[in-house]
XYZ file of C-alpha atoms in Angstrom:
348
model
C 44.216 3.133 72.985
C 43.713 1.203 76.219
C 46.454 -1.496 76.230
C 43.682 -4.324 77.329
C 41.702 -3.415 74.154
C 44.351 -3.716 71.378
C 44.149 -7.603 71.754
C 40.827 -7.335 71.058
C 40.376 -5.019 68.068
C 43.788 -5.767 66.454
C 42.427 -9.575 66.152
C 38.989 -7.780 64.550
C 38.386 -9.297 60.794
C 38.054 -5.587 59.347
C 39.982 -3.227 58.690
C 39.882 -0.542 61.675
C 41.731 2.739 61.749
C 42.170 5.413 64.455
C 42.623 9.195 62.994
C 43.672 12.135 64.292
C 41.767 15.540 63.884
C 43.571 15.566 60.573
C 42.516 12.308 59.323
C 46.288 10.739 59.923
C 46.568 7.113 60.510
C 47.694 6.876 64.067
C 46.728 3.255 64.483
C 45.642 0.118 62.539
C 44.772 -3.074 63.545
C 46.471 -6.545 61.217
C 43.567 -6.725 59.308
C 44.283 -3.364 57.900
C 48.244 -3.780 57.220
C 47.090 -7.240 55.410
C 44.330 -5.255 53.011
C 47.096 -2.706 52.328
C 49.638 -4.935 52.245
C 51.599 -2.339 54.053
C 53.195 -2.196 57.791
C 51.582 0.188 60.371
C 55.130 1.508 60.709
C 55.059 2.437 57.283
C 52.377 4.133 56.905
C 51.442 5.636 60.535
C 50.605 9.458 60.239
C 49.763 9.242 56.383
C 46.522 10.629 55.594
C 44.522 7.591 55.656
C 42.446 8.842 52.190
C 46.145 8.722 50.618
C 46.117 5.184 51.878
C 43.907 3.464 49.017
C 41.660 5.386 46.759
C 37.922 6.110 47.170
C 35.460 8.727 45.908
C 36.152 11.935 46.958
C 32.499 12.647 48.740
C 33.602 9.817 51.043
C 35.942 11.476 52.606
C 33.509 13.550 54.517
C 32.182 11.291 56.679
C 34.991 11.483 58.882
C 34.223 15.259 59.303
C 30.633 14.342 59.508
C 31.253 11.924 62.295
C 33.191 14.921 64.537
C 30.282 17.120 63.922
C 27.598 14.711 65.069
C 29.971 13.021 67.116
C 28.369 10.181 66.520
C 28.998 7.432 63.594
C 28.336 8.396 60.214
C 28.351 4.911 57.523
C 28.490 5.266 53.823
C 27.242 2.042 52.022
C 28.817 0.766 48.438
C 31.610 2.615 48.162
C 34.544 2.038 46.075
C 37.558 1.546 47.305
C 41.206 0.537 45.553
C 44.467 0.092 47.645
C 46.962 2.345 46.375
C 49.123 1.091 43.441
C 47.194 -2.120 43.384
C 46.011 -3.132 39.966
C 42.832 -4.147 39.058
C 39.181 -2.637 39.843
C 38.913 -1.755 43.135
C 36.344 -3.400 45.589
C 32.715 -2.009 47.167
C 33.028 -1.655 51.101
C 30.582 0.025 53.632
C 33.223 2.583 55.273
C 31.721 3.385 59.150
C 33.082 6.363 60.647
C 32.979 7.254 64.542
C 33.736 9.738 67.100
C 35.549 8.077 69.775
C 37.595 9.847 72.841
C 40.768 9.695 71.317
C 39.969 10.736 67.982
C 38.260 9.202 64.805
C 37.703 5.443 64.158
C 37.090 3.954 60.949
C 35.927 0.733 59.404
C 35.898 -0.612 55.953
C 33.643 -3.694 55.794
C 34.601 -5.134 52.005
C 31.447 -6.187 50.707
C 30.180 -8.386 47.764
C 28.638 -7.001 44.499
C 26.522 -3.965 44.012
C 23.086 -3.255 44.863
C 20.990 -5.309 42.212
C 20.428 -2.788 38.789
C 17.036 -1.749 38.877
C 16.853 -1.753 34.891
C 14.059 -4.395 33.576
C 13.419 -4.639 30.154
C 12.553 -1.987 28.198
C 9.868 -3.488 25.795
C 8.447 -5.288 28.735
C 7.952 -2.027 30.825
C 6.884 -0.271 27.519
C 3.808 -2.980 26.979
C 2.922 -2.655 30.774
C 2.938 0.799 30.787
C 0.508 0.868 27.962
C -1.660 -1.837 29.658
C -1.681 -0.380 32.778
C -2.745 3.384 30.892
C -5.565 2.007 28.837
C -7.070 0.528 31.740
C -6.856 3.217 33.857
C -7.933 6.223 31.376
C -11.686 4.560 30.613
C -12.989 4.494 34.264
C -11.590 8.515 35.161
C -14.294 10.283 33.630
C -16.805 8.340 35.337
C -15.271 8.542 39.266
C -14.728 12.075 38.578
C -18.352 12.413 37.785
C -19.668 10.894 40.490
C -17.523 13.082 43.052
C -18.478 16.126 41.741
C -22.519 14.994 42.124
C -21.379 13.574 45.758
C -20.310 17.460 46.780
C -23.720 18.935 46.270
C -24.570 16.282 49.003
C -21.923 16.819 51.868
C -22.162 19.161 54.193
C -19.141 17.914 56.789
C -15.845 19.234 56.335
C -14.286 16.733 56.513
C -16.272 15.154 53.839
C -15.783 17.933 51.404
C -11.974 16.950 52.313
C -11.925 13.544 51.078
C -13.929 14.376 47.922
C -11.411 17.353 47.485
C -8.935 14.148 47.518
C -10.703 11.798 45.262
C -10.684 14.545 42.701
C -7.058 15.960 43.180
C -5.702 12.196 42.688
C -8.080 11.358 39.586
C -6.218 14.353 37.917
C -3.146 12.792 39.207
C -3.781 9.265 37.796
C -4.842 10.846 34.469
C -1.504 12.475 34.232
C 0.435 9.336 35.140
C -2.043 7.647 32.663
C -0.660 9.738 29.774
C 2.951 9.339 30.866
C 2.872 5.012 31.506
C 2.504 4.671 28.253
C 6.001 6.124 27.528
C 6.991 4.404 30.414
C 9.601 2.525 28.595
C 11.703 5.864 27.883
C 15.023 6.433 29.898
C 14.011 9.418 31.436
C 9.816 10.859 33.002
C 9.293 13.942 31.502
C 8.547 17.142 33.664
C 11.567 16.981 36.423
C 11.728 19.230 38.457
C 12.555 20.324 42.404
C 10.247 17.916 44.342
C 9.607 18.675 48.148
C 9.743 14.635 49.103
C 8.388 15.059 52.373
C 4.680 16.670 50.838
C 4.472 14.082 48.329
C 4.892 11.129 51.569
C 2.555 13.116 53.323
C -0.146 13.224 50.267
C 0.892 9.117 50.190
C 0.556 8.274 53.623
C -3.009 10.048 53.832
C -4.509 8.550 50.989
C -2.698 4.910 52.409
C -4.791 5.179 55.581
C -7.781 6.297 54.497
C -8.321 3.040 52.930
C -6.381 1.217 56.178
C -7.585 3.563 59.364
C -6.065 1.163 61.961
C -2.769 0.937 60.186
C -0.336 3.126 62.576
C 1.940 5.310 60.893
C 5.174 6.555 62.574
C 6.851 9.574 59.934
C 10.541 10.802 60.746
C 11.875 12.981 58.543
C 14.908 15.082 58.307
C 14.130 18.760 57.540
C 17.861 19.436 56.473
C 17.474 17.444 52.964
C 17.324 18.955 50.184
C 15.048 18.180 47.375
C 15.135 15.311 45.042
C 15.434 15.790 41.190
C 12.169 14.207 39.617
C 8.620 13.873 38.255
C 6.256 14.283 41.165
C 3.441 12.191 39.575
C 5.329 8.767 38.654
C 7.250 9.614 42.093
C 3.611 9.648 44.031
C 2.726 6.675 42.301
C 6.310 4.545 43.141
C 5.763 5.450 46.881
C 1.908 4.364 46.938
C 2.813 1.604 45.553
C 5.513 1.007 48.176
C 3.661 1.884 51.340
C 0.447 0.190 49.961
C 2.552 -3.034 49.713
C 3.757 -2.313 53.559
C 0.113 -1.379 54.732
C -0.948 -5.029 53.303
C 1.993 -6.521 55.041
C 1.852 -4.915 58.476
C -1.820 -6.198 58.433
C -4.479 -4.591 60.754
C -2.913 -2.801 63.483
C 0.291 -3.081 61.857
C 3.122 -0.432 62.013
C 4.706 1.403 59.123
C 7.383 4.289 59.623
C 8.008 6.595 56.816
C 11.428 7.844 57.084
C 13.817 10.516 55.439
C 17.861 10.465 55.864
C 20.799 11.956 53.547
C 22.806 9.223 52.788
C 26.331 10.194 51.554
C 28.743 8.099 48.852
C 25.866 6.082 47.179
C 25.949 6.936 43.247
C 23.559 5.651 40.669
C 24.343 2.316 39.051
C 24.245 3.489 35.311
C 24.437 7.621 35.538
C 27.217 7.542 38.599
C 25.193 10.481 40.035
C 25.320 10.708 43.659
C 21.594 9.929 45.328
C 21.743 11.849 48.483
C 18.104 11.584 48.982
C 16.856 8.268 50.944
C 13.266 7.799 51.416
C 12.785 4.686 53.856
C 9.472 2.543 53.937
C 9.598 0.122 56.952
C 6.886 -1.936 58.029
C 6.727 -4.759 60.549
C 5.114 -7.455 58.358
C 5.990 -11.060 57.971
C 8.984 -10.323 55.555
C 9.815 -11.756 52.266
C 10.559 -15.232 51.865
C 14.369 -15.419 50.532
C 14.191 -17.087 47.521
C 11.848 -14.051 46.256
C 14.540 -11.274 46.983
C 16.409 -11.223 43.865
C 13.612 -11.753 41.681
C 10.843 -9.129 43.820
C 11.436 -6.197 41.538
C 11.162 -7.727 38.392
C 7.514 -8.002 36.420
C 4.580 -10.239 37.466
C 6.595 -11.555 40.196
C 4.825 -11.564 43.696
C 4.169 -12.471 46.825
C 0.373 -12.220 46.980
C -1.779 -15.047 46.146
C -4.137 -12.640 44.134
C -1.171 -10.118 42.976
C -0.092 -9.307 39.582
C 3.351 -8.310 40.196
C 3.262 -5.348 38.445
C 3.550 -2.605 41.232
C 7.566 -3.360 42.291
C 8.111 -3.313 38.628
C 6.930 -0.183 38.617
C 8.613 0.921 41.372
C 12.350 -0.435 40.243
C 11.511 1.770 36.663
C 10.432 5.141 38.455
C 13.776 4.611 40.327
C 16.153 3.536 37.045
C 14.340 6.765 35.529
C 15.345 9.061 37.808
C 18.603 7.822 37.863
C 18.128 6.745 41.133
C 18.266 3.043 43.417
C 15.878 1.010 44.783
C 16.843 -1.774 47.853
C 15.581 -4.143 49.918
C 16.026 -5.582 52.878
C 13.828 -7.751 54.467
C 13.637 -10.509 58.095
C 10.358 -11.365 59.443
C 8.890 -8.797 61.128
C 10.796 -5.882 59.608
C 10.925 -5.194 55.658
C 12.985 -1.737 54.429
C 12.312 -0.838 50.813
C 14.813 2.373 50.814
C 14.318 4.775 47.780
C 17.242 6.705 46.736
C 16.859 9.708 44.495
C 19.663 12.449 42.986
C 19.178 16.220 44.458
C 19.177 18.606 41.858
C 22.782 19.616 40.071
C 23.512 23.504 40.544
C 22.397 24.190 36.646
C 18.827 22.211 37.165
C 18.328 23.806 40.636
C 18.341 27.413 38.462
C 16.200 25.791 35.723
């Protein structure tokens, strides 16, 4: 490491460790020998994963940062000194290919993402709500569609009635299943292609707001999530509906698609490899609303019921997945993370 530089990063508040090819400690800075409570002289060329204790996924972000040779971060990770007693701590660990070799930061961090379980009884009575008053209108719409075809001649016409009928069926299947809504688990999981169902979203999402401009990135390499398509449609309309109304007229949304390694599920430890990102560039959400935004009939909209982030946090708790936010004016993330299928479901 450059001799003017060591002042510099050895005086850094976080931990910061350069690896070899091996993943040996060849370097830390104080702030590391304080966390460890351990000497760089004692512990240089220990493998730094011997060093304090972590989940064992983690430790493939250093690999992950040589291959991309780039900087790979996992978020909420936890991570124990070696020998120390107590729990251990949550920490974003930042990996990154450098000249020399492999850095890596810890960044201790406070408590866990907030637990996206809400009450049972009051998701169970919503669910039902929600169901009865959606079930009485579907026969009718449907109807009318079907008497709308024999009048359309434009394809593109035939299209959107094509649309309006595919997602009444839709809604009558979610229908029947809100009203278990308050069980642990949807019913019918399955391997779901993530990227169609966004697509299917994001099409029905600007139909109703044409001058809404959508920017989709996804990554091709992940694999599928482990859900119920339906309830899983229905979380991310409600999610990039929310954005659209944000972002306004002319406003921007990008619909994005990562694998995000180390994260596990708050009650089911899973790991949720799957993160679907809405982002939109809206006025953000005043602070004092954060903690409370996923919970029921809380909202920011004057005219809101605060039922559709409710609904939202459950699809997520049900699928053993996450839900976050983070949000500064003029850019609000609601990130989505979802288990891929286990080797026995995959063969289901």
């Amino acid at each position: 490491m450059t001799g003017d530089l060591i002042p510099l990063v050895d005086d850094w508040p976080l931990p910061l460790f350069k690896l070899n090819d091996e993943d040996h400690v060849v370097w830390a800075n104080q702030a590391a020998q304080e966390w460890l409570g351990i000497s760089l002289r004692k512990f240089e060329g220990w493998r730094v994963w011997d060093v304090f204790e972590t989940d064992p996924d983690t430790s493939g972000i250093t690999k992950s940062a040589r291959d991309k040779r780039g900087a790979v971060t996992s978020r909420y990770i936890s991570v124990k000194v070696k020998g120390a007693s107590g729990d251990g701590r949550l920490a974003h660990l930042t990996a990154y290919h450098t000249a020399e070799g492999i850095g890596l930061s810890v960044w201790i961090v406070g408590p866990e993402p907030r637990s996206t379980k809400i009450g049972g009884h009051v998701v169970s009575g919503m669910g039902r709500m929600i169901a009865h008053e959606l079930k009485n209108p579907l026969a009718g719409i449907k109807g009318a569609a079907q008497l709308l075809r024999d009048d359309v001649d434009s394809e593109e016409g035939l299209a959107l009635i094509e649309l309006i009928g595919s997602e009444i069926d839709r809604i009558r299947r979610l229908a029947d299943r809100m009203e278990k809504l308050g069980d642990d688990d949807p019913t019918g999981k399955e391997q779901v292609n993530i990227h169609e169902i966004l697509r299917q979203a994001r099409r029905i999402i600007q139909s109703a707001n044409p001058d809404v401009i959508f920017d989709e990135r996804y990554d091709p390499s992940l694999p599928h999530a482990n859900g119920d398509p339906d309830t899983l449609m229905q979380a991310l309309l409600n999610l990039i509906k929310n954005a659209a109304e944000s972002a306004g007229e002319k406003g921007r949304i990008r619909l994005e698609t990562s694998f995000r390694a180390g994260v596990r599920g708050g009650n089911s430890g899973r790991l949720l490899p799957v993160q679907i990102q809405i982002i939109d560039n809206g006025p953000g959400i005043p602070k004092d609303m954060l903690a409370q935004i996923f919970q029921p009939f809380v909202t920011t909209k004057p005219e809101g019921q605060g039922l559709g982030l409710a609904l939202v946090s459950k699809v997520a708790a049900a699928h053993e997945g996450l839900v976050e936010v983070q949000s500064v004016p003029g850019r609000t993330v609601f990130s989505l993370l979802l288990p891929a299928p286990t080797l026995s479901e995959a063969h289901q």
